[in-house]
PDB file of C-alpha atoms in Angstrom:
ATOM      1  CA  MET A 262      -4.041 -14.088 -11.830  1.00 52.00           C
ATOM      2  CA  ASN A 263      -4.175 -17.296  -9.755  1.00 58.00           C
ATOM      3  CA  SER A 264      -7.492 -17.462  -7.870  1.00 67.00           C
ATOM      4  CA  ASN A 265      -5.589 -18.493  -4.744  1.00 81.00           C
ATOM      5  CA  GLU A 266      -3.332 -15.458  -4.946  1.00 91.00           C
ATOM      6  CA  VAL A 267      -3.894 -12.763  -2.333  1.00 96.00           C
ATOM      7  CA  ILE A 268      -3.996  -9.178  -3.621  1.00 96.00           C
ATOM      8  CA  VAL A 269      -2.244  -6.627  -1.401  1.00 97.00           C
ATOM      9  CA  ASN A 270      -2.622  -2.893  -2.107  1.00 95.00           C
ATOM     10  CA  LEU A 271       0.126  -0.579  -0.871  1.00 96.00           C
ATOM     11  CA  VAL A 272       0.226   3.199  -1.270  1.00 94.00           C
ATOM     12  CA  ILE A 273       3.401   5.297  -1.099  1.00 94.00           C
ATOM     13  CA  ILE A 274       2.822   8.945  -0.144  1.00 93.00           C
ATOM     14  CA  GLY A 275       4.881  11.995   0.790  1.00 92.00           C
ATOM     15  CA  GLN A 276       6.001  15.323  -0.627  1.00 92.00           C
ATOM     16  CA  THR A 277       7.493  15.663  -4.099  1.00 89.00           C
ATOM     17  CA  ASN A 278      11.164  14.672  -4.506  1.00 91.00           C
ATOM     18  CA  VAL A 279      11.466  12.693  -1.281  1.00 95.00           C
ATOM     19  CA  GLY A 280      12.313   9.535  -3.260  1.00 93.00           C
ATOM     20  CA  LYS A 281       9.037   7.588  -3.389  1.00 93.00           C
ATOM     21  CA  THR A 282       9.559   6.283  -6.931  1.00 92.00           C
ATOM     22  CA  CYS A 283      13.214   5.495  -6.213  1.00 94.00           C
ATOM     23  CA  LEU A 284      12.125   3.455  -3.203  1.00 96.00           C
ATOM     24  CA  VAL A 285       9.633   1.437  -5.238  1.00 95.00           C
ATOM     25  CA  ASN A 286      12.193   0.828  -7.996  1.00 94.00           C
ATOM     26  CA  ARG A 287      14.776  -0.297  -5.454  1.00 95.00           C
ATOM     27  CA  PHE A 288      12.309  -2.708  -3.873  1.00 96.00           C
ATOM     28  CA  ILE A 289      10.954  -4.222  -7.080  1.00 95.00           C
ATOM     29  CA  LYS A 290      13.878  -3.941  -9.509  1.00 93.00           C
ATOM     30  CA  ASP A 291      16.827  -3.408  -7.135  1.00 94.00           C
ATOM     31  CA  THR A 292      17.888  -0.427  -9.222  1.00 94.00           C
ATOM     32  CA  PHE A 293      18.447   3.253  -8.556  1.00 90.00           C
ATOM     33  CA  THR A 294      17.926   5.968 -11.125  1.00 81.00           C
ATOM     34  CA  THR A 295      17.247   9.658 -10.773  1.00 76.00           C
ATOM     35  CA  THR A 296      13.664  10.069 -11.915  1.00 63.00           C
ATOM     36  CA  VAL A 297      11.380  12.982 -12.690  1.00 54.00           C
ATOM     37  CA  SER A 298       8.480  13.618 -10.341  1.00 54.00           C
ATOM     38  CA  THR A 299       5.538  11.256 -10.701  1.00 49.00           C
ATOM     39  CA  VAL A 300       2.624  12.794 -12.602  1.00 46.00           C
ATOM     40  CA  GLY A 301      -0.619  11.842 -10.886  1.00 54.00           C
ATOM     41  CA  MET A 302       0.107   8.230 -10.017  1.00 71.00           C
ATOM     42  CA  ASP A 303       2.308   5.303 -11.019  1.00 81.00           C
ATOM     43  CA  PHE A 304       1.691   1.604 -10.479  1.00 88.00           C
ATOM     44  CA  GLN A 305       4.036  -1.348 -10.104  1.00 93.00           C
ATOM     45  CA  LYS A 306       3.646  -4.845  -8.742  1.00 94.00           C
ATOM     46  CA  THR A 307       5.618  -7.844  -7.627  1.00 97.00           C
ATOM     47  CA  VAL A 308       4.853 -11.304  -6.266  1.00 96.00           C
ATOM     48  CA  MET A 309       5.932 -12.475  -2.820  1.00 97.00           C
ATOM     49  CA  GLU A 310       5.183 -15.614  -0.852  1.00 96.00           C
ATOM     50  CA  PHE A 311       4.147 -15.840   2.796  1.00 95.00           C
ATOM     51  CA  ASP A 312       3.538 -19.148   4.547  1.00 90.00           C
ATOM     52  CA  GLY A 313       3.298 -20.890   1.196  1.00 93.00           C
ATOM     53  CA  VAL A 314       0.684 -18.452  -0.145  1.00 94.00           C
ATOM     54  CA  LYS A 315       1.478 -16.174  -3.068  1.00 95.00           C
ATOM     55  CA  ALA A 316       0.718 -12.486  -2.701  1.00 97.00           C
ATOM     56  CA  SER A 317       0.398  -9.997  -5.550  1.00 97.00           C
ATOM     57  CA  ILE A 318       1.899  -6.839  -4.038  1.00 97.00           C
ATOM     58  CA  ARG A 319       0.408  -3.870  -5.895  1.00 96.00           C
ATOM     59  CA  ILE A 320       2.148  -0.590  -5.175  1.00 96.00           C
ATOM     60  CA  TRP A 321       0.576   2.770  -5.961  1.00 92.00           C
ATOM     61  CA  ASP A 322       3.248   5.467  -6.174  1.00 89.00           C
ATOM     62  CA  THR A 323       1.524   8.811  -5.746  1.00 82.00           C
ATOM     63  CA  ALA A 324       2.483  12.352  -6.710  1.00 66.00           C
ATOM     64  CA  GLY A 325       3.221  14.684  -3.823  1.00 51.00           C
ATOM     65  CA  MET A 326       1.926  17.810  -5.533  1.00 47.00           C
ATOM     66  CA  GLU A 327      -1.330  19.254  -4.237  1.00 48.00           C
ATOM     67  CA  ARG A 328      -2.937  19.454  -7.687  1.00 46.00           C
ATOM     68  CA  TYR A 329      -2.995  15.652  -7.782  1.00 46.00           C
ATOM     69  CA  ALA A 330      -4.592  15.354  -4.353  1.00 56.00           C
ATOM     70  CA  SER A 331      -7.961  14.193  -5.701  1.00 58.00           C
ATOM     71  CA  ILE A 332      -6.285  11.351  -7.619  1.00 56.00           C
ATOM     72  CA  THR A 333      -4.260  10.315  -4.594  1.00 61.00           C
ATOM     73  CA  LYS A 334      -7.335  10.220  -2.351  1.00 70.00           C
ATOM     74  CA  SER A 335      -8.871   7.486  -4.504  1.00 74.00           C
ATOM     75  CA  CYS A 336      -5.934   5.220  -3.597  1.00 80.00           C
ATOM     76  CA  TYR A 337      -6.331   5.680   0.141  1.00 86.00           C
ATOM     77  CA  THR A 338      -9.727   4.005   0.201  1.00 89.00           C
ATOM     78  CA  ARG A 339      -8.365   0.639  -0.962  1.00 88.00           C
ATOM     79  CA  ALA A 340      -5.029   0.738   0.840  1.00 94.00           C
ATOM     80  CA  ASP A 341      -4.094  -2.244   2.987  1.00 96.00           C
ATOM     81  CA  GLY A 342      -0.890  -0.441   3.872  1.00 97.00           C
ATOM     82  CA  VAL A 343       0.579   3.045   3.562  1.00 97.00           C
ATOM     83  CA  LEU A 344       4.220   4.101   3.566  1.00 97.00           C
ATOM     84  CA  ILE A 345       4.742   7.801   4.312  1.00 97.00           C
ATOM     85  CA  VAL A 346       8.141   8.909   3.019  1.00 97.00           C
ATOM     86  CA  PHE A 347      10.036  12.077   3.874  1.00 98.00           C
ATOM     87  CA  ASP A 348      13.470  13.460   3.004  1.00 98.00           C
ATOM     88  CA  LEU A 349      15.982  13.489   5.870  1.00 98.00           C
ATOM     89  CA  THR A 350      17.600  16.559   4.311  1.00 98.00           C
ATOM     90  CA  SER A 351      14.340  18.522   4.148  1.00 98.00           C
ATOM     91  CA  ARG A 352      12.655  19.981   7.214  1.00 98.00           C
ATOM     92  CA  ALA A 353       9.635  20.913   5.061  1.00 97.00           C
ATOM     93  CA  SER A 354       9.037  17.299   4.023  1.00 97.00           C
ATOM     94  CA  PHE A 355       9.225  16.210   7.672  1.00 98.00           C
ATOM     95  CA  ASN A 356       6.821  18.946   8.740  1.00 98.00           C
ATOM     96  CA  SER A 357       4.358  17.773   6.085  1.00 96.00           C
ATOM     97  CA  LEU A 358       3.985  14.371   7.759  1.00 97.00           C
ATOM     98  CA  ASP A 359       1.092  15.601   9.911  1.00 97.00           C
ATOM     99  CA  LEU A 360      -0.845  16.506   6.769  1.00 93.00           C
ATOM    100  CA  PHE A 361      -0.332  13.078   5.214  1.00 93.00           C
ATOM    101  CA  ILE A 362      -1.188  11.291   8.452  1.00 96.00           C
ATOM    102  CA  ASP A 363      -4.452  13.266   8.635  1.00 94.00           C
ATOM    103  CA  LYS A 364      -5.315  12.153   5.090  1.00 92.00           C
ATOM    104  CA  VAL A 365      -4.589   8.536   5.900  1.00 94.00           C
ATOM    105  CA  LYS A 366      -6.813   8.674   8.978  1.00 94.00           C
ATOM    106  CA  LYS A 367      -9.568  10.366   7.002  1.00 94.00           C
ATOM    107  CA  PHE A 368      -9.627   8.246   3.843  1.00 93.00           C
ATOM    108  CA  SER A 369      -7.930   4.893   4.509  1.00 94.00           C
ATOM    109  CA  PRO A 370      -9.551   1.801   6.060  1.00 93.00           C
ATOM    110  CA  LYS A 371      -9.269   1.766   9.847  1.00 94.00           C
ATOM    111  CA  ASN A 372      -7.133  -1.385   9.831  1.00 94.00           C
ATOM    112  CA  SER A 373      -4.558  -0.098   7.323  1.00 96.00           C
ATOM    113  CA  ILE A 374      -0.929  -0.556   8.363  1.00 97.00           C
ATOM    114  CA  VAL A 375       1.006   2.743   8.295  1.00 98.00           C
ATOM    115  CA  ILE A 376       4.797   3.118   8.471  1.00 98.00           C
ATOM    116  CA  ILE A 377       6.905   6.290   8.368  1.00 98.00           C
ATOM    117  CA  CYS A 378      10.168   6.193   6.409  1.00 98.00           C
ATOM    118  CA  GLY A 379      13.021   8.699   6.252  1.00 98.00           C
ATOM    119  CA  ASN A 380      14.980   8.532   2.989  1.00 98.00           C
ATOM    120  CA  LYS A 381      18.475   9.695   1.925  1.00 97.00           C
ATOM    121  CA  THR A 382      20.586   8.503   4.862  1.00 97.00           C
ATOM    122  CA  ASP A 383      23.550   8.629   2.467  1.00 97.00           C
ATOM    123  CA  LEU A 384      23.492  12.450   2.507  1.00 97.00           C
ATOM    124  CA  HIS A 385      25.085  12.703   5.953  1.00 95.00           C
ATOM    125  CA  ASP A 386      26.339  16.272   5.637  1.00 97.00           C
ATOM    126  CA  GLN A 387      22.965  17.567   4.457  1.00 98.00           C
ATOM    127  CA  ARG A 388      20.841  15.814   7.033  1.00 98.00           C
ATOM    128  CA  VAL A 389      18.592  18.092   9.113  1.00 98.00           C
ATOM    129  CA  ILE A 390      16.274  15.527  10.749  1.00 98.00           C
ATOM    130  CA  GLU A 391      18.014  13.472  13.412  1.00 98.00           C
ATOM    131  CA  GLU A 392      16.981   9.868  13.902  1.00 98.00           C
ATOM    132  CA  GLN A 393      15.718  10.339  17.468  1.00 98.00           C
ATOM    133  CA  GLU A 394      13.449  13.223  16.438  1.00 98.00           C
ATOM    134  CA  ALA A 395      11.872  11.067  13.745  1.00 98.00           C
ATOM    135  CA  ILE A 396      11.558   8.071  16.083  1.00 98.00           C
ATOM    136  CA  ASP A 397       9.814  10.212  18.697  1.00 98.00           C
ATOM    137  CA  PHE A 398       7.426  11.626  16.099  1.00 98.00           C
ATOM    138  CA  ALA A 399       6.520   8.176  14.766  1.00 98.00           C
ATOM    139  CA  LYS A 400       6.077   6.802  18.289  1.00 98.00           C
ATOM    140  CA  ALA A 401       3.781   9.698  19.212  1.00 98.00           C
ATOM    141  CA  ASN A 402       1.605   8.727  16.232  1.00 98.00           C
ATOM    142  CA  GLY A 403       1.697   5.012  17.023  1.00 98.00           C
ATOM    143  CA  MET A 404       3.652   4.130  13.881  1.00 98.00           C
ATOM    144  CA  PRO A 405       6.900   2.237  13.208  1.00 98.00           C
ATOM    145  CA  TYR A 406       9.836   4.200  11.814  1.00 98.00           C
ATOM    146  CA  TYR A 407      12.532   3.192   9.330  1.00 98.00           C
ATOM    147  CA  GLU A 408      15.450   4.996   7.697  1.00 98.00           C
ATOM    148  CA  VAL A 409      16.771   4.064   4.260  1.00 98.00           C
ATOM    149  CA  SER A 410      19.013   5.112   1.428  1.00 97.00           C
ATOM    150  CA  CYS A 411      17.332   4.238  -1.851  1.00 96.00           C
ATOM    151  CA  LYS A 412      20.576   5.170  -3.594  1.00 95.00           C
ATOM    152  CA  LEU A 413      22.973   2.923  -1.679  1.00 96.00           C
ATOM    153  CA  ASN A 414      20.603   0.552   0.118  1.00 94.00           C
ATOM    154  CA  ASP A 415      23.690  -0.365   2.117  1.00 89.00           C
ATOM    155  CA  ASN A 416      21.797  -1.763   5.098  1.00 85.00           C
ATOM    156  CA  LYS A 417      19.033  -3.323   2.983  1.00 93.00           C
ATOM    157  CA  GLY A 418      16.667  -0.879   4.637  1.00 95.00           C
ATOM    158  CA  VAL A 419      14.314  -0.776   1.657  1.00 97.00           C
ATOM    159  CA  GLU A 420      13.788  -4.540   1.827  1.00 97.00           C
ATOM    160  CA  SER A 421      13.261  -4.302   5.580  1.00 97.00           C
ATOM    161  CA  VAL A 422      10.575  -1.646   5.532  1.00 98.00           C
ATOM    162  CA  MET A 423       8.778  -2.921   2.442  1.00 97.00           C
ATOM    163  CA  GLY A 424       9.081  -6.511   3.624  1.00 97.00           C
ATOM    164  CA  ARG A 425       7.436  -5.645   6.914  1.00 97.00           C
ATOM    165  CA  LEU A 426       4.704  -3.594   5.274  1.00 98.00           C
ATOM    166  CA  SER A 427       4.020  -6.359   2.733  1.00 97.00           C
ATOM    167  CA  LYS A 428       3.919  -9.109   5.373  1.00 97.00           C
ATOM    168  CA  GLU A 429       1.633  -7.273   7.788  1.00 97.00           C
ATOM    169  CA  THR A 430      -0.757  -6.120   5.079  1.00 97.00           C
ATOM    170  CA  PHE A 431      -0.778  -9.621   3.583  1.00 97.00           C
ATOM    171  CA  GLU A 432      -2.480 -10.823   6.754  1.00 94.00           C
ATOM    172  CA  ILE A 433      -5.186  -8.177   6.321  1.00 94.00           C
ATOM    173  CA  ALA A 434      -5.689  -8.973   2.640  1.00 94.00           C
ATOM    174  CA  LYS A 435      -5.730 -12.719   3.322  1.00 93.00           C
ATOM    175  CA  ARG A 436      -8.529 -12.343   5.868  1.00 90.00           C
ATOM    176  CA  ARG A 437     -10.474 -10.180   3.410  1.00 86.00           C
ATOM    177  CA  LYS A 438     -10.083 -12.795   0.665  1.00 81.00           C
ATOM    178  CA  GLU A 439     -11.210 -15.573   3.000  1.00 85.00           C
ATOM    179  CA  GLU A 440     -14.297 -13.567   3.949  1.00 79.00           C
ATOM    180  CA  ASN A 441     -15.070 -12.840   0.291  1.00 70.00           C
ATOM    181  CA  ASP A 442     -14.566 -16.493  -0.649  1.00 63.00           C
ATOM    182  CA  ARG A 443     -16.937 -17.623   2.111  1.00 73.00           C
ATOM    183  CA  ALA A 444     -19.540 -15.070   1.012  1.00 70.00           C
ATOM    184  CA  TRP A 445     -19.262 -16.274  -2.595  1.00 60.00           C
ATOM    185  CA  GLU A 446     -19.549 -19.921  -1.563  1.00 59.00           C
ATOM    186  CA  GLU A 447     -22.649 -19.107   0.447  1.00 66.00           C
ATOM    187  CA  HIS A 448     -24.098 -17.206  -2.509  1.00 57.00           C
ATOM    188  CA  GLU A 449     -23.451 -20.156  -4.833  1.00 62.00           C
ATOM    189  CA  LYS A 450     -24.946 -22.570  -2.312  1.00 60.00           C
ATOM    190  CA  ILE A 451     -28.169 -20.561  -2.101  1.00 63.00           C
ATOM    191  CA  HIS A 452     -28.249 -20.186  -5.888  1.00 58.00           C
ATOM    192  CA  LEU A 453     -27.972 -23.952  -6.426  1.00 66.00           C
ATOM    193  CA  GLU A 454     -30.587 -24.681  -3.750  1.00 62.00           C
ATOM    194  CA  ASN A 455     -33.003 -22.233  -5.384  1.00 69.00           C
ATOM    195  CA  ARG A 456     -32.482 -23.770  -8.822  1.00 70.00           C
ATOM    196  CA  ALA A 457     -33.161 -27.212  -7.365  1.00 71.00           C
ATOM    197  CA  LYS A 458     -36.451 -25.819  -6.046  1.00 71.00           C
ATOM    198  CA  GLY A 459     -37.262 -24.302  -9.418  1.00 73.00           C
ATOM    199  CA  ILE A 460     -36.639 -20.756  -8.266  1.00 71.00           C
ATOM    200  CA  VAL A 461     -34.857 -18.803 -11.020  1.00 62.00           C
ATOM    201  CA  PRO A 462     -33.582 -15.234 -10.551  1.00 63.00           C
ATOM    202  CA  ASN A 463     -35.266 -12.630 -12.750  1.00 63.00           C
ATOM    203  CA  LYS A 464     -32.114 -11.983 -14.747  1.00 57.00           C
ATOM    204  CA  GLU A 465     -32.127 -15.596 -15.908  1.00 52.00           C
ATOM    205  CA  LYS A 466     -35.708 -15.423 -17.206  1.00 49.00           C
ATOM    206  CA  LYS A 467     -36.421 -14.833 -20.850  1.00 50.00           C
ATOM    207  CA  CYS A 468     -38.916 -12.450 -22.404  1.00 49.00           C
ATOM    208  CA  CYS A 469     -42.545 -12.681 -21.214  1.00 48.00           C
ATOM    209  CA  GLY A 470     -41.413 -14.813 -18.240  1.00 46.00           C
ATOM    210  CA  LEU A 471     -40.934 -17.915 -20.398  1.00 41.00           C
ATOM    211  CA  LEU A 472     -37.906 -20.108 -19.679  1.00 41.00           C
TER     212      LEU A 472
END
């Protein structure tokens, strides 16, 4: 990886069969295939560029089943951004949003960007969650809301929601990298100053204290 590249960690969460993997595949590969449920966790990445800076977008696609909850929790802690996906044809998946939001608040960094996304807009006749209901729910939780069809992607909704999430989290990751780079530079500066003074860290000393 290029040392100037900014690493962005995104986590996709939601109940099983809401289309999380399909959404990631549409975003990265621009393809749609019916997939089996993710077992534990899947990982994909792509490279984007913002303001002339390359960003490695790393996407953690999590399983929605409760027995994988402990694996999923480990992803929250390093998430710059979280996309919570539900199925517009499933009231149960919509009702589960509160549970996922609670987990994000509990385990994710305080500055993580969180977006709610309703999938399967193409299934008009089966839809049970109206757009205004979802908008009101997202607004009440202080989160943006998007609707997409991973199957048709007719309004390029997948690119819109993932583009926004990637851009906003890039700013967070960029600041983190700049802080880490400054800390490393300061560490190296002190190290070189100490060597010039003849001060050598213990780990650099040989047996019996002889150099």
